[in-house]
Tab-separated table of C-alpha atoms in Angstrom:
chain	number	residue	atom	x	y	z
A	95	UNK	CA	-5.814	133.172	81.930
A	96	UNK	CA	-2.628	132.706	84.506
A	97	UNK	CA	-0.577	135.661	85.985
A	98	UNK	CA	2.066	134.479	85.790
A	99	UNK	CA	2.719	134.674	81.641
A	100	UNK	CA	1.487	136.971	79.757
A	101	UNK	CA	-2.088	136.589	78.034
A	102	UNK	CA	-1.129	135.480	75.106
A	103	UNK	CA	1.214	132.667	74.831
A	104	UNK	CA	4.372	133.985	73.789
A	105	UNK	CA	8.426	133.100	75.238
A	106	UNK	CA	11.678	133.932	75.570
A	107	UNK	CA	14.344	133.746	71.769
A	108	UNK	CA	10.781	133.774	69.951
A	109	UNK	CA	10.689	135.354	66.834
A	110	UNK	CA	7.600	137.159	65.860
A	111	UNK	CA	6.535	139.308	62.826
A	112	UNK	CA	4.361	141.816	61.880
A	113	UNK	CA	3.365	144.125	58.760
A	114	UNK	CA	4.970	147.471	58.439
A	115	UNK	CA	2.938	150.469	57.278
A	116	UNK	CA	6.329	152.440	57.914
A	117	UNK	CA	8.335	150.100	55.054
A	118	UNK	CA	6.074	148.336	53.251
A	119	UNK	CA	6.404	145.189	54.034
A	120	UNK	CA	6.612	142.997	56.773
A	121	UNK	CA	9.341	143.387	59.698
A	122	UNK	CA	10.824	141.083	62.303
A	123	UNK	CA	11.436	141.119	66.720
A	124	UNK	CA	12.560	138.911	69.250
A	125	UNK	CA	12.186	138.532	72.111
A	126	UNK	CA	14.819	138.476	75.040
A	127	UNK	CA	13.709	138.456	78.020
A	128	UNK	CA	10.208	138.080	79.872
A	129	UNK	CA	9.782	140.307	83.880
A	130	UNK	CA	6.803	138.456	85.132
A	131	UNK	CA	6.920	141.139	88.065
A	132	UNK	CA	7.223	144.191	85.689
A	133	UNK	CA	4.541	142.278	83.059
A	134	UNK	CA	6.811	143.470	80.634
A	135	UNK	CA	9.115	141.616	77.802
A	136	UNK	CA	12.450	142.772	76.862
A	137	UNK	CA	11.881	142.849	72.700
A	138	UNK	CA	14.891	143.290	70.269
A	139	UNK	CA	14.033	144.543	66.412
A	140	UNK	CA	15.529	143.003	63.520
A	141	UNK	CA	17.374	144.408	60.668
A	142	UNK	CA	14.943	142.418	58.096
A	143	UNK	CA	12.149	143.471	55.734
A	144	UNK	CA	10.885	141.450	53.505
A	145	UNK	CA	7.692	139.068	52.592
A	146	UNK	CA	4.914	137.484	55.017
A	147	UNK	CA	7.350	134.904	56.626
A	148	UNK	CA	6.533	131.457	57.321
A	149	UNK	CA	9.666	131.021	59.444
A	150	UNK	CA	11.966	132.260	60.868
A	151	UNK	CA	14.450	130.786	57.802
A	152	UNK	CA	13.183	132.950	55.339
A	153	UNK	CA	14.496	136.207	57.779
A	154	UNK	CA	18.002	134.404	56.355
A	155	UNK	CA	20.735	135.780	58.323
A	156	UNK	CA	18.900	137.081	60.838
A	157	UNK	CA	21.098	140.783	62.089
A	158	UNK	CA	19.867	142.474	65.423
A	159	UNK	CA	18.498	146.779	64.100
A	160	UNK	CA	21.218	148.989	65.345
A	161	UNK	CA	20.933	152.210	64.992
A	162	UNK	CA	23.007	155.218	64.362
A	163	UNK	CA	20.356	157.677	63.435
A	164	UNK	CA	20.192	161.233	65.157
A	165	UNK	CA	21.671	160.422	68.888
A	166	UNK	CA	20.803	156.523	68.979
A	167	UNK	CA	24.758	156.876	68.670
A	168	UNK	CA	24.924	152.989	67.613
A	169	UNK	CA	22.571	151.574	70.212
A	170	UNK	CA	20.907	148.276	69.900
A	171	UNK	CA	16.906	148.763	69.327
A	172	UNK	CA	15.858	146.673	72.050
A	173	UNK	CA	13.067	148.475	74.446
A	174	UNK	CA	11.228	146.591	77.617
A	175	UNK	CA	7.161	146.244	75.691
A	176	UNK	CA	4.494	145.460	77.885
A	177	UNK	CA	4.189	141.890	77.732
A	178	UNK	CA	0.654	141.251	75.752
A	179	UNK	CA	1.889	140.221	72.230
A	180	UNK	CA	-0.231	142.097	70.135
A	181	UNK	CA	-2.950	140.210	68.029
A	182	UNK	CA	-1.489	141.745	64.330
A	183	UNK	CA	2.227	139.936	65.345
A	184	UNK	CA	2.644	135.957	64.171
A	185	UNK	CA	5.433	134.131	65.867
A	186	UNK	CA	7.238	132.317	63.476
A	187	UNK	CA	9.765	130.236	65.416
A	188	UNK	CA	12.715	130.701	67.929
A	189	UNK	CA	16.631	131.303	68.367
A	190	UNK	CA	18.594	131.126	70.913
A	191	UNK	CA	18.307	135.388	71.591
A	192	UNK	CA	20.445	137.290	69.864
A	193	UNK	CA	21.689	139.451	72.503
A	194	UNK	CA	21.917	139.121	76.610
A	195	UNK	CA	21.976	142.227	78.025
A	196	UNK	CA	19.062	143.343	79.243
A	197	UNK	CA	17.531	146.206	77.280
A	198	UNK	CA	18.082	149.367	78.314
A	199	UNK	CA	14.571	152.106	78.085
A	200	UNK	CA	10.548	150.932	78.421
A	201	UNK	CA	7.292	151.915	75.890
A	202	UNK	CA	4.044	150.265	76.207
A	203	UNK	CA	3.294	150.186	72.422
A	204	UNK	CA	4.885	147.284	70.484
A	205	UNK	CA	7.569	149.075	67.296
A	206	UNK	CA	5.905	147.810	63.617
A	207	UNK	CA	9.230	148.909	61.908
A	208	UNK	CA	9.333	152.982	62.619
A	209	UNK	CA	12.634	152.483	63.866
A	210	UNK	CA	13.726	150.451	60.651
A	211	UNK	CA	12.337	152.836	58.447
A	212	UNK	CA	13.957	155.784	60.097
A	213	UNK	CA	17.098	153.881	59.973
A	214	UNK	CA	16.754	153.103	56.623
A	215	UNK	CA	16.168	157.049	55.536
A	216	UNK	CA	19.320	158.440	57.186
A	217	UNK	CA	21.504	155.934	55.612
A	218	UNK	CA	19.829	156.879	52.090
A	219	UNK	CA	21.692	159.898	53.509
A	220	UNK	CA	19.096	162.633	53.860
A	221	UNK	CA	19.063	163.931	56.828
A	222	UNK	CA	16.299	165.766	57.049
A	223	UNK	CA	13.281	164.475	59.487
A	224	UNK	CA	11.364	161.347	58.252
A	225	UNK	CA	7.781	162.255	58.363
A	226	UNK	CA	5.590	158.883	57.442
A	227	UNK	CA	2.813	159.818	55.119
A	228	UNK	CA	0.110	158.210	56.644
A	229	UNK	CA	0.007	160.096	59.709
A	230	UNK	CA	-1.205	163.450	60.445
A	231	UNK	CA	-1.131	165.274	63.718
A	232	UNK	CA	-3.567	168.382	64.045
A	233	UNK	CA	-5.529	170.407	66.377
A	234	UNK	CA	-9.980	169.653	66.546
A	235	UNK	CA	-10.041	173.404	65.028
A	236	UNK	CA	-7.632	172.596	62.288
A	237	UNK	CA	-9.451	168.997	60.989
A	238	UNK	CA	-12.963	170.606	61.268
A	239	UNK	CA	-11.714	173.820	59.235
A	240	UNK	CA	-10.463	171.823	56.706
A	241	UNK	CA	-13.089	169.033	56.057
A	242	UNK	CA	-15.602	169.114	53.389
A	243	UNK	CA	-17.891	166.757	52.402
A	244	UNK	CA	-15.976	165.832	49.164
A	245	UNK	CA	-12.732	165.286	50.444
A	246	UNK	CA	-12.105	162.053	52.262
A	247	UNK	CA	-8.355	161.706	53.112
A	248	UNK	CA	-7.961	158.195	52.508
A	249	UNK	CA	-4.426	158.611	52.672
A	250	UNK	CA	-4.008	158.906	56.499
A	251	UNK	CA	-4.405	155.959	58.431
A	252	UNK	CA	-2.590	157.060	61.905
A	253	UNK	CA	-4.305	160.224	63.085
A	254	UNK	CA	-3.468	162.430	66.829
A	255	UNK	CA	-5.912	165.218	67.129
A	256	UNK	CA	-5.433	167.141	70.227
A	257	UNK	CA	-6.958	170.171	71.957
A	258	UNK	CA	-10.026	169.122	71.609
A	259	UNK	CA	-12.859	171.557	72.604
A	260	UNK	CA	-15.508	169.620	70.914
A	261	UNK	CA	-15.131	167.221	67.891
A	262	UNK	CA	-18.060	164.976	66.123
A	263	UNK	CA	-17.224	161.874	65.242
A	264	UNK	CA	-19.184	161.296	62.538
A	265	UNK	CA	-17.425	163.937	61.166
A	266	UNK	CA	-13.818	162.101	61.751
A	267	UNK	CA	-14.561	159.225	60.017
A	268	UNK	CA	-16.234	160.404	56.902
A	269	UNK	CA	-12.867	162.042	56.456
A	270	UNK	CA	-10.762	159.605	57.659
A	271	UNK	CA	-12.633	155.859	56.626
A	272	UNK	CA	-9.483	153.993	57.025
A	273	UNK	CA	-7.513	154.883	60.188
A	274	UNK	CA	-5.494	152.335	62.117
A	275	UNK	CA	-4.587	154.312	64.741
A	276	UNK	CA	-6.550	156.663	66.139
A	277	UNK	CA	-5.547	159.290	68.893
A	278	UNK	CA	-7.934	161.542	71.008
A	279	UNK	CA	-6.740	164.627	73.263
A	280	UNK	CA	-9.112	167.130	75.135
A	281	UNK	CA	-8.748	168.941	78.221
A	282	UNK	CA	-12.162	168.509	79.567
A	283	UNK	CA	-13.576	168.108	75.878
A	284	UNK	CA	-16.807	166.626	74.383
A	285	UNK	CA	-17.459	163.826	71.765
A	286	UNK	CA	-20.376	163.812	70.336
A	287	UNK	CA	-21.316	160.346	68.106
A	288	UNK	CA	-18.713	158.369	69.911
A	289	UNK	CA	-20.229	155.480	68.034
A	290	UNK	CA	-19.413	156.419	64.548
A	291	UNK	CA	-15.639	155.007	66.016
A	292	UNK	CA	-17.948	151.071	64.798
A	293	UNK	CA	-17.385	152.192	61.707
A	294	UNK	CA	-13.771	151.827	61.838
A	295	UNK	CA	-13.179	148.893	60.755
A	296	UNK	CA	-9.555	148.674	60.390
A	297	UNK	CA	-8.908	149.954	63.361
A	298	UNK	CA	-6.030	148.587	65.076
A	299	UNK	CA	-5.564	151.435	68.523
A	300	UNK	CA	-7.736	153.983	69.821
A	301	UNK	CA	-6.226	156.408	72.898
A	302	UNK	CA	-8.389	158.843	74.108
A	303	UNK	CA	-7.619	161.608	77.683
A	304	UNK	CA	-9.304	164.101	78.665
A	305	UNK	CA	-12.714	163.870	77.107
A	306	UNK	CA	-16.681	164.074	77.748
A	307	UNK	CA	-19.763	163.391	76.156
A	308	UNK	CA	-19.319	159.280	75.329
A	309	UNK	CA	-21.810	156.982	77.965
A	310	UNK	CA	-22.319	153.442	77.578
A	311	UNK	CA	-23.956	153.411	74.224
A	312	UNK	CA	-21.153	154.334	72.336
A	313	UNK	CA	-18.713	152.007	73.062
A	314	UNK	CA	-16.515	151.008	70.606
A	315	UNK	CA	-16.899	146.970	69.749
A	316	UNK	CA	-15.708	144.214	69.254
A	317	UNK	CA	-17.196	142.728	66.782
A	318	UNK	CA	-17.091	145.914	64.277
A	319	UNK	CA	-13.499	146.585	65.138
A	320	UNK	CA	-11.718	143.113	65.075
A	321	UNK	CA	-8.255	144.626	65.026
A	322	UNK	CA	-8.001	146.309	67.775
A	323	UNK	CA	-5.028	145.793	69.598
A	324	UNK	CA	-4.476	148.691	71.628
A	325	UNK	CA	-7.228	150.474	73.842
A	326	UNK	CA	-6.015	153.556	76.341
A	327	UNK	CA	-8.418	155.453	77.926
A	328	UNK	CA	-7.877	157.889	80.862
A	329	UNK	CA	-10.363	161.191	82.058
A	330	UNK	CA	-13.393	159.589	80.206
A	331	UNK	CA	-16.964	159.167	82.156
A	332	UNK	CA	-17.438	156.452	84.120
A	333	UNK	CA	-19.865	154.082	82.639
A	334	UNK	CA	-18.021	154.508	79.453
A	335	UNK	CA	-14.848	153.299	80.889
A	336	UNK	CA	-17.091	150.475	82.021
A	337	UNK	CA	-18.552	149.312	79.445
A	338	UNK	CA	-15.616	150.007	77.154
A	339	UNK	CA	-13.238	147.998	80.169
A	340	UNK	CA	-16.604	144.821	79.858
A	341	UNK	CA	-16.121	144.809	75.540
A	342	UNK	CA	-12.615	144.415	75.611
A	343	UNK	CA	-11.134	142.389	79.154
A	344	UNK	CA	-11.997	139.301	77.360
A	345	UNK	CA	-9.688	140.097	74.193
A	346	UNK	CA	-6.736	140.440	76.372
A	347	UNK	CA	-5.811	136.656	75.787
A	348	UNK	CA	-6.044	137.282	72.137
A	349	UNK	CA	-3.556	140.230	71.978
A	350	UNK	CA	-5.791	143.492	73.473
A	351	UNK	CA	-3.347	145.789	75.152
A	352	UNK	CA	-6.270	147.796	77.987
A	353	UNK	CA	-5.028	150.309	79.628
A	354	UNK	CA	-8.325	152.246	81.245
A	355	UNK	CA	-7.750	154.878	84.245
A	356	UNK	CA	-8.879	158.149	85.355
A	357	UNK	CA	-13.038	157.135	84.424
A	358	UNK	CA	-15.006	160.065	86.328
A	359	UNK	CA	-18.454	160.458	87.544
A	360	UNK	CA	-20.357	163.351	85.702
A	361	UNK	CA	-20.098	165.597	88.710
A	362	UNK	CA	-16.300	165.458	88.718
A	363	UNK	CA	-15.832	166.599	85.597
A	364	UNK	CA	-18.465	170.172	86.146
A	365	UNK	CA	-16.604	170.389	89.674
A	366	UNK	CA	-13.208	170.478	88.199
A	367	UNK	CA	-13.130	172.192	84.968
A	368	UNK	CA	-11.670	175.391	86.215
A	369	UNK	CA	-8.704	172.696	88.070
A	370	UNK	CA	-5.372	172.762	86.465
A	371	UNK	CA	-4.077	170.178	89.110
A	372	UNK	CA	-7.206	167.992	88.903
A	373	UNK	CA	-5.021	165.654	87.001
A	374	UNK	CA	-3.179	165.112	90.296
A	375	UNK	CA	-6.217	163.085	91.333
A	376	UNK	CA	-5.420	158.799	91.210
A	377	UNK	CA	-1.628	159.537	90.337
A	378	UNK	CA	-0.123	156.731	92.139
A	379	UNK	CA	2.299	158.807	94.224
A	380	UNK	CA	-0.023	161.621	95.173
A	381	UNK	CA	-2.024	160.786	98.235
A	382	UNK	CA	-5.817	161.582	98.276
A	383	UNK	CA	-5.157	163.229	101.484
A	384	UNK	CA	-2.050	165.537	99.539
A	385	UNK	CA	-4.439	165.902	96.596
A	386	UNK	CA	-7.486	167.350	98.409
A	387	UNK	CA	-4.900	170.453	100.559
A	388	UNK	CA	-3.128	170.537	97.170
A	389	UNK	CA	-6.387	171.974	95.593
A	390	UNK	CA	-7.504	173.988	98.442
A	391	UNK	CA	-3.977	176.151	98.153
A	392	UNK	CA	-4.117	176.697	95.102
A	393	UNK	CA	-7.882	177.875	94.825
A	394	UNK	CA	-6.290	180.037	97.861
A	395	UNK	CA	-4.013	181.569	95.730
A	396	UNK	CA	-6.474	182.271	92.880
A	397	UNK	CA	-8.945	183.759	95.105
A	398	UNK	CA	-6.063	185.935	97.059
A	399	UNK	CA	-4.300	186.630	93.630
A	400	UNK	CA	-7.909	187.858	91.881
A	401	UNK	CA	-8.806	190.007	95.289
A	402	UNK	CA	-5.649	191.979	94.921
A	403	UNK	CA	-5.407	192.716	90.699
A	404	UNK	CA	-9.337	193.731	91.458
A	405	UNK	CA	-8.909	196.013	94.307
A	406	UNK	CA	-5.494	197.456	92.698
A	407	UNK	CA	-2.658	196.056	92.107
A	408	UNK	CA	0.116	196.165	94.633
A	409	UNK	CA	2.917	194.208	93.100
A	410	UNK	CA	4.373	193.707	96.395
A	411	UNK	CA	1.485	192.129	98.087
A	412	UNK	CA	1.054	189.932	94.792
A	413	UNK	CA	4.650	188.646	95.729
A	414	UNK	CA	3.583	187.548	99.198
A	415	UNK	CA	1.627	185.692	97.464
A	416	UNK	CA	3.512	183.889	95.564
A	417	UNK	CA	6.028	183.631	98.276
A	418	UNK	CA	2.885	181.454	100.300
A	419	UNK	CA	2.374	179.649	97.316
A	420	UNK	CA	5.508	178.213	97.505
A	421	UNK	CA	6.027	177.851	100.951
A	422	UNK	CA	2.785	175.879	100.986
A	423	UNK	CA	4.041	173.473	98.630
A	424	UNK	CA	7.537	173.522	100.409
A	425	UNK	CA	5.540	171.891	103.661
A	426	UNK	CA	3.267	169.722	101.747
A	427	UNK	CA	6.032	168.199	100.137
A	428	UNK	CA	7.700	167.260	103.192
A	429	UNK	CA	5.500	165.328	104.812
A	430	UNK	CA	5.346	162.226	101.741
A	431	UNK	CA	7.276	164.001	99.325
A	432	UNK	CA	5.687	163.684	95.470
A	433	UNK	CA	6.750	167.326	94.320
A	434	UNK	CA	9.164	165.504	90.883
A	435	UNK	CA	9.377	167.304	87.568
A	436	UNK	CA	5.823	166.846	85.697
A	437	UNK	CA	4.422	168.487	89.115
A	438	UNK	CA	6.901	171.530	89.274
A	439	UNK	CA	6.060	172.168	85.702
A	440	UNK	CA	2.289	171.364	86.441
A	441	UNK	CA	2.245	173.796	89.524
A	442	UNK	CA	3.510	176.873	87.804
A	443	UNK	CA	1.210	175.902	84.674
A	444	UNK	CA	-1.462	176.119	87.616
A	445	UNK	CA	0.074	179.727	88.344
A	446	UNK	CA	-0.137	180.845	84.876
A	447	UNK	CA	-3.872	179.156	84.590
A	448	UNK	CA	-5.590	181.343	87.607
A	449	UNK	CA	-3.556	184.339	86.163
A	450	UNK	CA	-5.440	184.175	82.497
A	451	UNK	CA	-8.437	183.856	84.239
A	452	UNK	CA	-8.085	186.450	86.534
A	453	UNK	CA	-6.864	188.787	83.162
A	454	UNK	CA	-10.049	187.260	81.824
A	455	UNK	CA	-11.966	188.474	84.596
A	456	UNK	CA	-10.484	192.250	84.850
A	457	UNK	CA	-9.883	192.577	80.713
A	458	UNK	CA	-7.051	194.451	81.374
A	459	UNK	CA	-3.408	193.795	80.813
A	460	UNK	CA	-1.592	191.380	83.509
A	461	UNK	CA	1.837	190.455	82.812
A	462	UNK	CA	3.505	192.890	85.154
A	463	UNK	CA	1.478	190.834	88.266
A	464	UNK	CA	1.694	187.927	86.786
A	465	UNK	CA	5.796	188.131	86.658
A	466	UNK	CA	4.866	189.084	90.346
A	467	UNK	CA	3.317	186.107	91.489
A	468	UNK	CA	5.507	183.558	89.729
A	469	UNK	CA	8.660	185.789	91.372
A	470	UNK	CA	7.420	184.860	94.864
A	471	UNK	CA	6.927	181.415	93.833
A	472	UNK	CA	10.481	181.159	92.817
A	473	UNK	CA	11.837	182.895	95.952
A	474	UNK	CA	10.629	180.685	98.700
A	475	UNK	CA	10.002	176.937	96.663
A	476	UNK	CA	12.495	174.037	97.497
A	477	UNK	CA	10.585	171.997	94.661
């Protein structure tokens, strides 16, 4: 597999077709550019749907999809995607590129007619948000609370489960046996019976984030899930990550987008349960030294805040603790700048986290103390 070309052959001008669940028909798009440095393809969606096409001629008079729904303002549906052509897409021929201007945005996942479905919904005169009937987003608690053995939600094909503390994959698979896309996210939560995901024979995309409890024996296997074309894992056990990488890497050339990052040892998960900055570990623009110093400063602030609210809650002193927090991160950021919009929000989330911890520990309402801490940080920060 050459590094200077997409792993699954595709070239500028190629027209590709895919079945769209959003449209209940096939749709098409064109590759208008390939960037070998960024490993992305510029993809222009076409204003067409119909029965499965065999050649470009079956599309008739090909038109670019122009978006006027919501706030798109007439822009073309033209986006940079991963250069891995998903296995469900078929090259049906080639045409001179319909546009030569570069794509204006980036997204890893290739569109499968969702924008065309939204545009047609808008063009029908219905300005209400369109919710695909085959999608469901819920928390783990909602999923478990609403589950009974007699209820099988066969109509749900795209499932997103957030806020997972603990989730049994046997339960999930029995309730949603026909999933094509599954996204599971937690906050150092636990997945049990993850090997049950091998029963999802129609699965095309799997995303797992910040969840543990899986090991190598839980690996999703290509022979059980032959339609998979996206595997995205972050913040998962190291042995599970290694097994998944070994199983799926040979399938990249067949159209599988593989993104596995943040593999963690068991001791890392145990040590970081109460560390709200743990996602900074390994983040591209944050050095290991910067991460360690950031965590040390967070812990010092947490300890100082807890000691103060336990000993008497002097708001002037708490404001100084917040001011010291802001100043310390000014210094850290001045050496090797790393605090951007996301990191700034995460630092304030960390202050909320430590205040919540202290409130639980003391059993008191610390609303005023929390406000004093944040006021202090705001008064001194440059980030």
